[in-house]
Short mmCIF file of C-alpha atoms in Angstrom, two decimals:
data_model
loop_
_atom_site.label_atom_id
_atom_site.label_comp_id
_atom_site.label_asym_id
_atom_site.label_seq_id
_atom_site.Cartn_x
_atom_site.Cartn_y
_atom_site.Cartn_z
CA MET A 18 -0.09 -0.07 -0.03
CA LYS A 19 2.75 2.27 0.92
CA LYS A 20 4.44 1.79 -2.56
CA THR A 21 0.99 2.45 -4.31
CA ILE A 22 0.71 5.78 -2.49
CA THR A 23 4.21 6.84 -3.58
CA LEU A 24 3.57 5.97 -7.15
CA ALA A 25 0.22 7.65 -7.22
CA LEU A 26 1.77 10.78 -5.88
CA LEU A 27 4.68 10.70 -8.45
CA ALA A 28 2.31 10.33 -11.34
CA PHE A 29 1.10 14.06 -11.17
CA THR A 30 2.66 16.25 -13.68
CA THR A 31 3.74 19.92 -13.19
CA ALA A 32 1.15 21.16 -15.59
CA ALA A 33 -1.67 19.18 -13.96
CA LEU A 34 -0.55 20.50 -10.58
CA ILE A 35 -0.54 24.25 -11.72
CA PHE A 36 -4.04 23.75 -13.17
CA SER A 37 -5.30 22.07 -9.96
CA SER A 38 -4.01 25.02 -7.85
CA GLY A 39 -6.15 27.43 -9.59
CA CYS A 40 -9.25 25.39 -8.96
CA ARG A 41 -11.33 25.86 -5.80
CA ARG A 42 -14.81 24.49 -4.67
CA ASP A 43 -17.53 27.06 -4.12
CA GLU A 44 -17.23 28.55 -0.54
CA GLY A 45 -19.24 26.62 1.89
CA GLU A 46 -19.69 23.46 -0.25
CA THR A 47 -16.93 21.57 1.65
CA ASN A 48 -14.38 22.26 4.32
CA THR A 49 -11.25 21.91 2.39
CA LEU A 50 -7.59 22.21 3.33
CA LYS A 51 -5.30 22.64 0.24
CA ILE A 52 -1.76 21.98 0.90
CA GLY A 53 1.14 22.10 -1.43
CA ALA A 54 4.02 19.58 -0.72
CA THR A 55 6.84 17.70 -2.47
CA ALA A 56 6.20 13.97 -3.12
CA VAL A 57 8.46 12.38 -0.68
CA PRO A 58 8.22 12.32 2.43
CA HIS A 59 5.84 15.28 2.69
CA ALA A 60 2.86 14.20 0.57
CA ILE A 61 3.15 10.69 1.86
CA LEU A 62 2.83 12.03 5.53
CA LEU A 63 -0.12 14.00 4.49
CA GLU A 64 -1.82 11.23 2.83
CA LEU A 65 -1.54 9.19 6.05
CA ILE A 66 -3.75 11.70 7.86
CA ARG A 67 -6.41 12.10 5.13
CA ASP A 68 -8.93 10.05 6.72
CA ASP A 69 -8.23 11.42 10.20
CA LEU A 70 -8.88 15.01 8.78
CA LEU A 71 -12.11 13.81 7.18
CA GLU A 72 -13.24 12.55 10.46
CA ARG A 73 -12.79 16.06 11.81
CA GLY A 74 -14.82 17.45 8.90
CA ILE A 75 -11.80 18.51 6.76
CA GLU A 76 -11.35 17.29 3.26
CA LEU A 77 -7.65 17.25 2.27
CA GLU A 78 -6.31 18.39 -1.12
CA ILE A 79 -2.82 17.69 -1.83
CA VAL A 80 -0.93 19.60 -4.58
CA VAL A 81 2.29 17.89 -5.39
CA PHE A 82 5.11 20.16 -6.59
CA THR A 83 8.06 18.81 -8.49
CA GLU A 84 10.55 21.66 -7.61
CA PHE A 85 10.87 24.31 -4.80
CA ASP A 86 10.61 27.74 -6.36
CA THR A 87 6.94 27.94 -6.79
CA VAL A 88 5.54 26.45 -3.59
CA ASN A 89 5.94 29.60 -1.36
CA PRO A 90 4.50 31.96 -3.99
CA ALA A 91 1.52 29.76 -4.42
CA LEU A 92 0.80 29.88 -0.60
CA ALA A 93 1.45 33.55 -0.47
CA ASP A 94 -0.81 34.31 -3.41
CA GLY A 95 -3.67 32.48 -1.71
CA ASN A 96 -3.63 29.39 -4.00
CA LEU A 97 -2.83 27.15 -1.14
CA ASP A 98 -3.96 27.09 2.52
CA ALA A 99 -0.48 25.69 3.65
CA ASN A 100 2.55 24.14 2.35
CA PHE A 101 4.97 21.38 3.60
CA PHE A 102 8.21 21.01 1.86
CA GLN A 103 10.86 23.33 3.46
CA HIS A 104 13.22 23.60 6.37
CA VAL A 105 13.35 26.71 8.62
CA LEU A 106 16.28 28.43 6.87
CA PHE A 107 14.87 28.08 3.56
CA LEU A 108 11.51 29.67 4.73
CA GLU A 109 13.33 32.49 6.56
CA ASN A 110 15.39 33.31 3.39
CA TRP A 111 12.44 33.41 1.22
CA VAL A 112 10.51 35.66 3.40
CA ARG A 113 13.51 37.92 3.84
CA ASN A 114 14.05 38.16 -0.04
CA SER A 115 10.29 38.29 -1.00
CA GLY A 116 8.90 40.51 1.68
CA ARG A 117 5.91 38.22 1.78
CA GLN A 118 4.66 37.18 5.19
CA ILE A 119 4.46 33.35 5.55
CA VAL A 120 5.30 31.75 8.91
CA SER A 121 5.87 28.26 10.45
CA ALA A 122 2.92 26.57 12.06
CA GLY A 123 5.24 23.92 13.51
CA GLY A 124 8.04 21.44 12.67
CA ILE A 125 7.65 17.76 11.60
CA HIS A 126 10.87 16.14 10.64
CA ILE A 127 14.46 16.54 9.68
CA GLU A 128 16.09 15.16 6.47
CA PRO A 129 19.87 15.03 6.88
CA MET A 130 21.59 15.90 3.62
CA GLY A 131 23.59 13.06 2.15
CA VAL A 132 26.90 13.04 0.16
CA TYR A 133 26.65 10.58 -2.75
CA SER A 134 29.03 9.18 -5.21
CA ASN A 135 29.13 6.49 -7.95
CA ARG A 136 32.77 6.81 -8.46
CA HIS A 137 34.36 6.78 -4.95
CA ALA A 138 33.78 4.68 -1.93
CA SER A 139 35.28 7.25 0.48
CA LEU A 140 35.99 10.97 0.55
CA ASN A 141 39.69 9.94 0.89
CA ASP A 142 39.56 8.82 -2.59
CA LEU A 143 38.69 12.17 -4.21
CA PRO A 144 41.24 13.47 -6.71
CA GLN A 145 42.40 16.81 -7.48
CA GLY A 146 39.85 18.78 -9.39
CA ALA A 147 36.97 16.42 -8.62
CA THR A 148 33.46 17.78 -9.55
CA VAL A 149 31.03 18.40 -6.83
CA GLY A 150 27.30 18.97 -7.42
CA ILE A 151 25.43 21.11 -4.76
CA PRO A 152 21.98 22.47 -4.86
CA ALA A 153 21.42 25.68 -6.81
CA ASP A 154 19.12 27.40 -4.43
CA ALA A 155 20.76 29.80 -1.93
CA MET A 156 19.80 28.17 1.48
CA ASN A 157 20.55 24.53 0.29
CA ALA A 158 23.73 25.51 -1.43
CA GLY A 159 24.92 27.13 1.78
CA ARG A 160 23.86 24.03 3.59
CA ALA A 161 25.79 21.87 1.33
CA LEU A 162 28.98 24.08 1.58
CA ALA A 163 28.68 24.03 5.29
CA LEU A 164 28.69 20.24 5.24
CA MET A 165 31.62 20.16 2.97
CA GLU A 166 33.52 22.25 5.44
CA GLU A 167 32.46 20.04 8.21
CA LEU A 168 33.82 17.10 6.36
CA GLY A 169 37.14 18.88 5.76
CA LEU A 170 36.93 19.36 2.01
CA ILE A 171 36.97 23.20 2.00
CA THR A 172 37.21 26.09 4.48
CA LEU A 173 34.64 28.91 4.57
CA ARG A 174 34.90 32.35 5.86
CA GLU A 175 34.13 32.30 9.50
CA GLY A 176 30.85 33.20 11.14
CA LEU A 177 28.50 32.78 7.99
CA ALA A 178 27.73 29.01 7.67
CA PRO A 179 25.18 27.81 6.64
CA ARG A 180 24.43 31.18 5.02
CA VAL A 181 27.35 31.01 2.57
CA THR A 182 28.01 30.95 -1.14
CA VAL A 183 31.01 29.65 -3.17
CA LEU A 184 32.45 33.14 -2.94
CA ASP A 185 32.98 32.57 0.79
CA ILE A 186 35.37 29.60 0.24
CA VAL A 187 38.81 30.68 1.52
CA ASP A 188 40.66 27.32 1.07
CA ASN A 189 39.97 24.44 -1.32
CA PRO A 190 42.98 22.22 -1.10
CA LEU A 191 41.68 19.69 -3.71
CA ASN A 192 40.65 22.51 -6.17
CA LEU A 193 37.29 20.92 -6.20
CA VAL A 194 35.07 22.17 -8.99
CA ILE A 195 31.72 23.06 -7.62
CA ARG A 196 28.75 23.08 -9.76
CA GLU A 197 25.29 24.30 -8.77
CA VAL A 198 22.45 22.08 -10.03
CA ALA A 199 18.76 22.49 -9.50
CA SER A 200 18.23 20.29 -6.46
CA ASN A 201 15.55 18.15 -8.03
CA LEU A 202 17.93 17.22 -10.92
CA LEU A 203 20.94 16.27 -8.78
CA PRO A 204 20.08 12.65 -8.54
CA ALA A 205 20.02 12.41 -12.42
CA ALA A 206 23.47 14.36 -12.50
CA LEU A 207 25.09 12.00 -10.09
CA PRO A 208 26.72 9.83 -12.76
CA ASP A 209 28.36 12.93 -14.19
CA LEU A 210 29.94 13.96 -10.89
CA ASP A 211 32.56 12.86 -8.36
CA LEU A 212 30.24 13.84 -5.47
CA ALA A 213 26.71 15.17 -5.06
CA LEU A 214 25.28 16.66 -2.10
CA ILE A 215 21.48 15.94 -2.45
CA ASN A 216 18.48 17.00 -0.28
CA THR A 217 16.92 13.73 1.28
CA ASN A 218 13.51 14.38 -0.24
CA TRP A 219 14.85 14.12 -3.86
CA ALA A 220 17.26 11.30 -2.86
CA LEU A 221 14.43 9.22 -1.53
CA GLN A 222 12.20 10.00 -4.58
CA ALA A 223 15.18 8.97 -6.78
CA GLY A 224 15.44 5.56 -4.86
CA LEU A 225 18.56 6.51 -3.01
CA SER A 226 19.00 5.60 0.68
CA PRO A 227 20.76 8.26 2.77
CA THR A 228 21.64 5.55 5.20
CA ASN A 229 22.94 2.92 2.69
CA ASP A 230 24.17 5.01 -0.41
CA THR A 231 26.10 7.80 1.05
CA VAL A 232 29.78 8.38 1.65
CA ALA A 233 29.04 10.85 4.34
CA ARG A 234 25.87 12.48 5.94
CA GLU A 235 24.96 15.67 7.66
CA GLY A 236 24.17 15.82 11.54
CA ILE A 237 20.88 16.61 13.03
CA TYR A 238 20.52 20.49 13.16
CA PRO A 239 17.22 22.30 14.32
CA TYR A 240 17.37 24.94 11.67
CA PHE A 241 16.83 22.22 9.05
CA VAL A 242 13.60 21.08 10.59
CA ASN A 243 10.84 20.76 7.86
CA VAL A 244 7.92 22.72 8.65
CA VAL A 245 4.31 23.38 7.67
CA ALA A 246 4.17 26.97 6.43
CA VAL A 247 1.03 29.20 6.37
CA ARG A 248 0.14 32.81 5.69
CA ALA A 249 0.92 34.94 8.81
CA GLY A 250 -2.13 34.88 11.12
CA ASP A 251 -3.36 31.55 9.67
CA GLU A 252 -1.37 29.50 12.27
CA THR A 253 -4.17 29.91 14.82
CA ASN A 254 -6.80 28.77 12.19
CA GLU A 255 -8.70 25.73 13.66
CA ASN A 256 -8.04 23.58 10.30
CA ILE A 257 -4.37 24.37 10.59
CA GLN A 258 -4.44 23.56 14.32
CA ILE A 259 -5.97 20.26 13.73
CA LEU A 260 -3.67 19.55 10.74
CA MET A 261 -0.62 20.09 13.07
CA GLU A 262 -2.16 18.01 15.79
CA LEU A 263 -2.40 14.97 13.42
CA LEU A 264 1.08 15.65 11.86
CA GLN A 265 2.69 15.82 15.32
CA SER A 266 1.18 12.53 16.40
CA ASP A 267 2.49 9.18 17.60
CA LYS A 268 0.98 7.74 14.32
CA ILE A 269 3.21 9.93 12.23
CA ARG A 270 6.31 9.55 14.37
CA GLU A 271 6.03 5.89 14.43
CA TYR A 272 5.45 5.68 10.59
CA ILE A 273 8.60 7.93 9.94
CA LEU A 274 10.78 5.75 12.02
CA GLU A 275 9.43 2.51 10.66
CA ARG A 276 9.41 3.73 6.97
CA TRP A 277 12.62 5.65 6.68
CA GLY A 278 14.63 5.01 9.99
CA GLY A 279 17.47 7.47 10.22
CA ASP A 280 16.98 8.77 6.60
CA VAL A 281 14.12 10.92 8.13
CA VAL A 282 14.13 11.96 11.72
CA PRO A 283 10.92 13.02 13.74
CA ALA A 284 11.37 16.54 15.03
CA PHE A 285 8.46 16.63 17.62
#
């Protein structure tokens, strides 16, 4: 059943999802909560509470997004009631750059970033001039660079991590060539790279295991907690409070631990 849920979620196309985000039922017809999410693990977790929400009088509509950039704008523009895909620093950075007011309604889990390689069994095997792929968006690029420093691959300007860019690298002893790639495309780019630092949601979606397929992994840091985001003021909305109650439940915690083990870590 779990496999069926995942495949059904992945079957949506971007075009269909964009069309869906513009369609609403007439006000008063049903009590609907419309949530934007990436497929794994976010939409899977939402599917698990669909019936629980319905028992509380709330119909769940999940809009699955295949990349990060359009999810917060869809929420800020009123096309979604909430979204569930991003960590704390990503949300803070988006709010700072956009001037739009969306906030966290609460944290659910952490997805430690993994370092993957099809070419090298250990970081000690990296040659001079090795090519490293990192996410292209600012906060996940900074996250990847901070992890590279933690692993001893580079040195960054002090006091900035994880809010750093490649311009903040002050020492690169292996002369690593760092390529910024759209985060959702990094798994497909892995064969062409010596290393790739991949967000766990995209890794899981591509069939990679952060526990079994990595040469190194990130620690557990609170600023990378994945949160449910809403427009400012909606965090006290009854539907949102019920949503958070169900997502921060023993049922969800136990599912995360059973399904993904250390690949995804409960944060409540």
